Short mmCIF file of C-alpha atoms in Angstrom, two decimals:
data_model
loop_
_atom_site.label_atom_id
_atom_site.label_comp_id
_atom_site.label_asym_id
_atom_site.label_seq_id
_atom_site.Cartn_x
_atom_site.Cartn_y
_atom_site.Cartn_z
CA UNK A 1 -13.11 17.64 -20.09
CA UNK A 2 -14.19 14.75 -21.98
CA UNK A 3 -14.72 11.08 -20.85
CA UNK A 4 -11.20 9.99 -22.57
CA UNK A 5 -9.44 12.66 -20.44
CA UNK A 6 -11.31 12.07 -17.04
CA UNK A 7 -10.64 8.52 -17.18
CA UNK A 8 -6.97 9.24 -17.19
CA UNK A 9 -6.90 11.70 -14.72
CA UNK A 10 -4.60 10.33 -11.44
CA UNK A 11 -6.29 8.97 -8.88
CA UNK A 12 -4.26 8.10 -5.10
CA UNK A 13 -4.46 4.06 -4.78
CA UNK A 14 -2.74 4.14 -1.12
CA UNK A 15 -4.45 2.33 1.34
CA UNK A 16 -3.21 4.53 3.73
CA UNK A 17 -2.33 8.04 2.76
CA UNK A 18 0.79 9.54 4.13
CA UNK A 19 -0.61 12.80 5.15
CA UNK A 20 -2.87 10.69 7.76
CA UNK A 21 0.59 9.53 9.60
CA UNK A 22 2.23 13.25 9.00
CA UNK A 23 2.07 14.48 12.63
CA UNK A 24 3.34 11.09 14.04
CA UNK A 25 6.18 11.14 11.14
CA UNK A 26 6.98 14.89 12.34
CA UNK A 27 7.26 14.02 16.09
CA UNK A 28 9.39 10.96 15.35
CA UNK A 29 11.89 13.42 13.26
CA UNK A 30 11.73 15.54 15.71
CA UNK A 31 12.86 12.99 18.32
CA UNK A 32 15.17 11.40 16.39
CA UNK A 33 16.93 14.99 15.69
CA UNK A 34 16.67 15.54 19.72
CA UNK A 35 18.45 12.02 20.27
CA UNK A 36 21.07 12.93 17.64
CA UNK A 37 22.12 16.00 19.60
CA UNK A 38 21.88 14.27 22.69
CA UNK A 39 23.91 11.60 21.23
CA UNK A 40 26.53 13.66 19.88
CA UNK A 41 26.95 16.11 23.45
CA UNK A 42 27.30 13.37 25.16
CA UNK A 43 30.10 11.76 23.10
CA UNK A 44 31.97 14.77 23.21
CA UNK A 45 32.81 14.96 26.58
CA UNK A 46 35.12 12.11 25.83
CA UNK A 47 35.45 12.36 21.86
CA UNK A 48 36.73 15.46 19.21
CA UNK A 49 33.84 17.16 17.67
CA UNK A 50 34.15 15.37 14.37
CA UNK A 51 34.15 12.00 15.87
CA UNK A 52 30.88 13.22 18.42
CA UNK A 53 28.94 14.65 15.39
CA UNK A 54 29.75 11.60 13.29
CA UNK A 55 27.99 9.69 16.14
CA UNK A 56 25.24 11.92 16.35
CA UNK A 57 24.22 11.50 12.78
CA UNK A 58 24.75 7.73 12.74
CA UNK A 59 22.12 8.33 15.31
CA UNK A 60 19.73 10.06 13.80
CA UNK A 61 19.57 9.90 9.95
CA UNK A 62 18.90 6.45 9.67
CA UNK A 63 15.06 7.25 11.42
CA UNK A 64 14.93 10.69 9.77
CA UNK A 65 15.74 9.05 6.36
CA UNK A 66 12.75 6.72 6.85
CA UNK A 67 10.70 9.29 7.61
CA UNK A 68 11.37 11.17 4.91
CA UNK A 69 11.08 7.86 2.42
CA UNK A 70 7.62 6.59 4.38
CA UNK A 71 6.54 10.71 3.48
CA UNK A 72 7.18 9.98 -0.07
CA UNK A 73 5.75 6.95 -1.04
CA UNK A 74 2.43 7.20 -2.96
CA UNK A 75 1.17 5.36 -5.66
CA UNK A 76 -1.44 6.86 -8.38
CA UNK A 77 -3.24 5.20 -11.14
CA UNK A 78 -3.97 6.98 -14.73
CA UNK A 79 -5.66 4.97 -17.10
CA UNK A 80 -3.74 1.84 -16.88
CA UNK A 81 -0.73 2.91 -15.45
CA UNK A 82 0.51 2.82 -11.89
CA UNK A 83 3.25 5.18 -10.92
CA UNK A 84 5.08 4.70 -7.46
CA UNK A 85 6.85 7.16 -5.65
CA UNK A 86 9.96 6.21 -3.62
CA UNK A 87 12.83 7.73 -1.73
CA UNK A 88 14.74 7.79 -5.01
CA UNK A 89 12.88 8.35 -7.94
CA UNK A 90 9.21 7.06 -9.79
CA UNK A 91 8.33 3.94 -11.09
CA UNK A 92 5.76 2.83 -13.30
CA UNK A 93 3.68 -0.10 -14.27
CA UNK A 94 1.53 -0.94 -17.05
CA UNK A 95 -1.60 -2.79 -16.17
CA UNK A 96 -2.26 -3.68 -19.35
CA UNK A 97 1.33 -5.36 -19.69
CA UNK A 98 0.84 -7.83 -16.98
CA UNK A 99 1.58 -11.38 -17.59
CA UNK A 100 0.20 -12.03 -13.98
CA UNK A 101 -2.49 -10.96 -11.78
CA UNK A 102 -2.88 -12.57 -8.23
CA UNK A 103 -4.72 -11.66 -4.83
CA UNK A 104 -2.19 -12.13 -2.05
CA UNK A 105 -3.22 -12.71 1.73
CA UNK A 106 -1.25 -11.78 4.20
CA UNK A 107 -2.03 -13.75 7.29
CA UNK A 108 -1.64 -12.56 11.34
CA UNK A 109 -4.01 -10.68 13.89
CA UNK A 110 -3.87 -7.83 11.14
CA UNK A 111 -4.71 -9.36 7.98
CA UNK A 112 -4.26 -7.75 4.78
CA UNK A 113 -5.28 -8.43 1.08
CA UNK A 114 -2.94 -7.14 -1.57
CA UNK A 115 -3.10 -7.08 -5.62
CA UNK A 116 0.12 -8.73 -6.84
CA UNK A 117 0.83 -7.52 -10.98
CA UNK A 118 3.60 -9.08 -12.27
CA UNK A 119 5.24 -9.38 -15.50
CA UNK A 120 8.34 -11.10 -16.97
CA UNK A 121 10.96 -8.41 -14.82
CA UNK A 122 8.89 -6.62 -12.94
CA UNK A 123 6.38 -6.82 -9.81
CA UNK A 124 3.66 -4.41 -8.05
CA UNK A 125 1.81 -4.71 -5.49
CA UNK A 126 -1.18 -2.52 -4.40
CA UNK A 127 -2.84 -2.89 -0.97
CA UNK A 128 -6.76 -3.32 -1.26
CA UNK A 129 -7.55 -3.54 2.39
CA UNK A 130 -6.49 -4.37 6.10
CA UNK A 131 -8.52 -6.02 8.74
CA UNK A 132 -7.82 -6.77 12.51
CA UNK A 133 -9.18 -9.92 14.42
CA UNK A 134 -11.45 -7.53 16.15
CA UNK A 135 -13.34 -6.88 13.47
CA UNK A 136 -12.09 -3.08 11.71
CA UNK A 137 -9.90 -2.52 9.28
CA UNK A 138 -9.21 0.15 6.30
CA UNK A 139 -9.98 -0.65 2.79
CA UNK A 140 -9.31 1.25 -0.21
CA UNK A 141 -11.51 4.40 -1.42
CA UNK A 142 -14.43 4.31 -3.64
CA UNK A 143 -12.78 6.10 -6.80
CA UNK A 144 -9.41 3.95 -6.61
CA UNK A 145 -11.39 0.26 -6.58
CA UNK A 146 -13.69 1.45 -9.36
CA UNK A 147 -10.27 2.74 -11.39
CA UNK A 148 -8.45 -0.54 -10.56
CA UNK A 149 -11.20 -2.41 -11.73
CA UNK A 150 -12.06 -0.86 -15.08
CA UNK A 151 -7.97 -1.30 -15.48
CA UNK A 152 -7.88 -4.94 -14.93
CA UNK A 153 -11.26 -5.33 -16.87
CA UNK A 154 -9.61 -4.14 -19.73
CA UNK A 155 -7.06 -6.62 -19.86
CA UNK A 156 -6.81 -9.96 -21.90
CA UNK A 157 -6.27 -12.11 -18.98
CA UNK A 158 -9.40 -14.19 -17.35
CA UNK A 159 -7.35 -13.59 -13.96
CA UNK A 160 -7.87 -9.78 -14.20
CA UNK A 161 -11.19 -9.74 -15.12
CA UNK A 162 -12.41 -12.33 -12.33
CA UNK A 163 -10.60 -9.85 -9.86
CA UNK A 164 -12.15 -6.53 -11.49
CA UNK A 165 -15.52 -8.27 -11.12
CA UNK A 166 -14.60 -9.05 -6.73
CA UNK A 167 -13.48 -5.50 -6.99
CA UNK A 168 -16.43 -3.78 -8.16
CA UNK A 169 -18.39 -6.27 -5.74
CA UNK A 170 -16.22 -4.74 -3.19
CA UNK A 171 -17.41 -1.18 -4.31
CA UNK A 172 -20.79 -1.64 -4.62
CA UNK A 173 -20.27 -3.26 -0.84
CA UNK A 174 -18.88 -0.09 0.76
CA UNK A 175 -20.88 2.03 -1.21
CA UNK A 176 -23.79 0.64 0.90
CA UNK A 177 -22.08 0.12 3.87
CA UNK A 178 -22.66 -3.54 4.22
CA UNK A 179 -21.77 -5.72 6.98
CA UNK A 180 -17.83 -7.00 7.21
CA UNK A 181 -19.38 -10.70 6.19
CA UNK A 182 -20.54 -8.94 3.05
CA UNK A 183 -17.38 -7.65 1.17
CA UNK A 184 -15.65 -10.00 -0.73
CA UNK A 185 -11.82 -8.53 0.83
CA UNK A 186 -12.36 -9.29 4.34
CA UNK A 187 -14.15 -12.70 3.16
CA UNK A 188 -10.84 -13.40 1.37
CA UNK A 189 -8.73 -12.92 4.46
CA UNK A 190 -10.61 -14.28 6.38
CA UNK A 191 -10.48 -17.77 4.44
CA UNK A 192 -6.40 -17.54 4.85
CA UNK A 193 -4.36 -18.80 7.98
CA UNK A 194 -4.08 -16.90 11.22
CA UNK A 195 -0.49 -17.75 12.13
CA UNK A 196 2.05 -14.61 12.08
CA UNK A 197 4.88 -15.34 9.93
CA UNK A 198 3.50 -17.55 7.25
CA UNK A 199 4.19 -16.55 3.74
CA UNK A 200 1.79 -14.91 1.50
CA UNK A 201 -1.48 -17.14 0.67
CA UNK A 202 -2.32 -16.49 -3.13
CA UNK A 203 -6.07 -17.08 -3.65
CA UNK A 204 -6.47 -20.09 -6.65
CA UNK A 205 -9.12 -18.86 -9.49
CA UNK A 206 -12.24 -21.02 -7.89
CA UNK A 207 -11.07 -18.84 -4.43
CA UNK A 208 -11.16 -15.71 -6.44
CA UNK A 209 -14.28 -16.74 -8.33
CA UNK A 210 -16.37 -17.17 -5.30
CA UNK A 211 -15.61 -14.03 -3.77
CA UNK A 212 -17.64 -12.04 -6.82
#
């Protein structure tokens, strides 16, 4: 394989991967089928059938149905390109297309930093890392911040190249397993507001500058 064809290979950006929530997502099926049937016995002691089953599945699908979306939803980068799987369908963004490049905070006792791309019509955002207030978190793999990086490095916009340079600081931070205070993600969130609710803090260019 040569180097052209490696560095397109897909590589799994989610933060979190679905398989690590599959036995929880199974149970929750599970009980949501179990209330459904509950549901729907119960309703026909004093309903028709029809009418009891209709119940039952207004019941249940709705949770099954998100179950079966969260199970779904992955994101993979080749090359440039980000492609999204959701309950109906694939999406895809360009990198290299982006118009707009922004590091979002989201503030609260679990703190997250997201990568906002953005172009004339369309938006994606990829989670880089989540931290709690005591002090853990998750952040994203090894392989999909070096991949992320090299995509916004080779873009035209000083925005993307000032976040591909935090992001390979990032990298080179987990890769030696430095202290939280050390990794330019949690100092990010930790610079934004602590108050549940507030909307999205977007880091300015000097914010995003001292971070690398």
């Amino acid at each position: 394989m040569d180097g052209q064809s490696a560095a397109n290979q897909p590589v799994g950006i989610d933060l979190v991967a679905p398989e690590v929530f599959a036995p929880m997502l199974r149970r929750l099926a599970l009980a949501a089928f179990g209330v459904g049937v509950g549901a729907t016995l119960l309703a026909a002691v004093w309903l028709s059938w029809p009418v009891a089953i209709l119940i039952g599945l207004a019941v249940a699908v709705p949770t099954i149905a998100y179950v079966f979306a969260f199970a779904r939803r992955r994101m993979w980068l080749s090359g440039t390109v980000i492609r999204a799987h959701r309950l109906l369908g694939e999406r895809t963004f360009d990198i290299a297309t982006a118009t707009g490049v922004q590091l979002l905070v989201y503030p609260g006792r679990l703190r997250r930093i997201v990568l906002k791309l953005s172009t004339d019509t369309d938006t994606q955002l990829v989670p880089l890392a989540m931290y709690t207030d005591a002090g853990s978190g998750r952040e994203l793999h090894l392989l999909g911040l070096r991949k992320l990086a090299d995509a916004l490095a080779a873009s035209e916009l000083v925005a993307a190249i000032a976040i591909s340079e935090v992001l390979v600081q990032q990298l080179r931070a987990e890769a030696r397993d430095a202290a939280l205070g050390e990794r330019p993600l949690y100092r990010a969130v930790q610079s934004a507001p602590t108050t549940p609710g507030v909307a999205p803090v977007a880091l300015t260019d000097s914010e995003v500058a001292a971070l690398s």
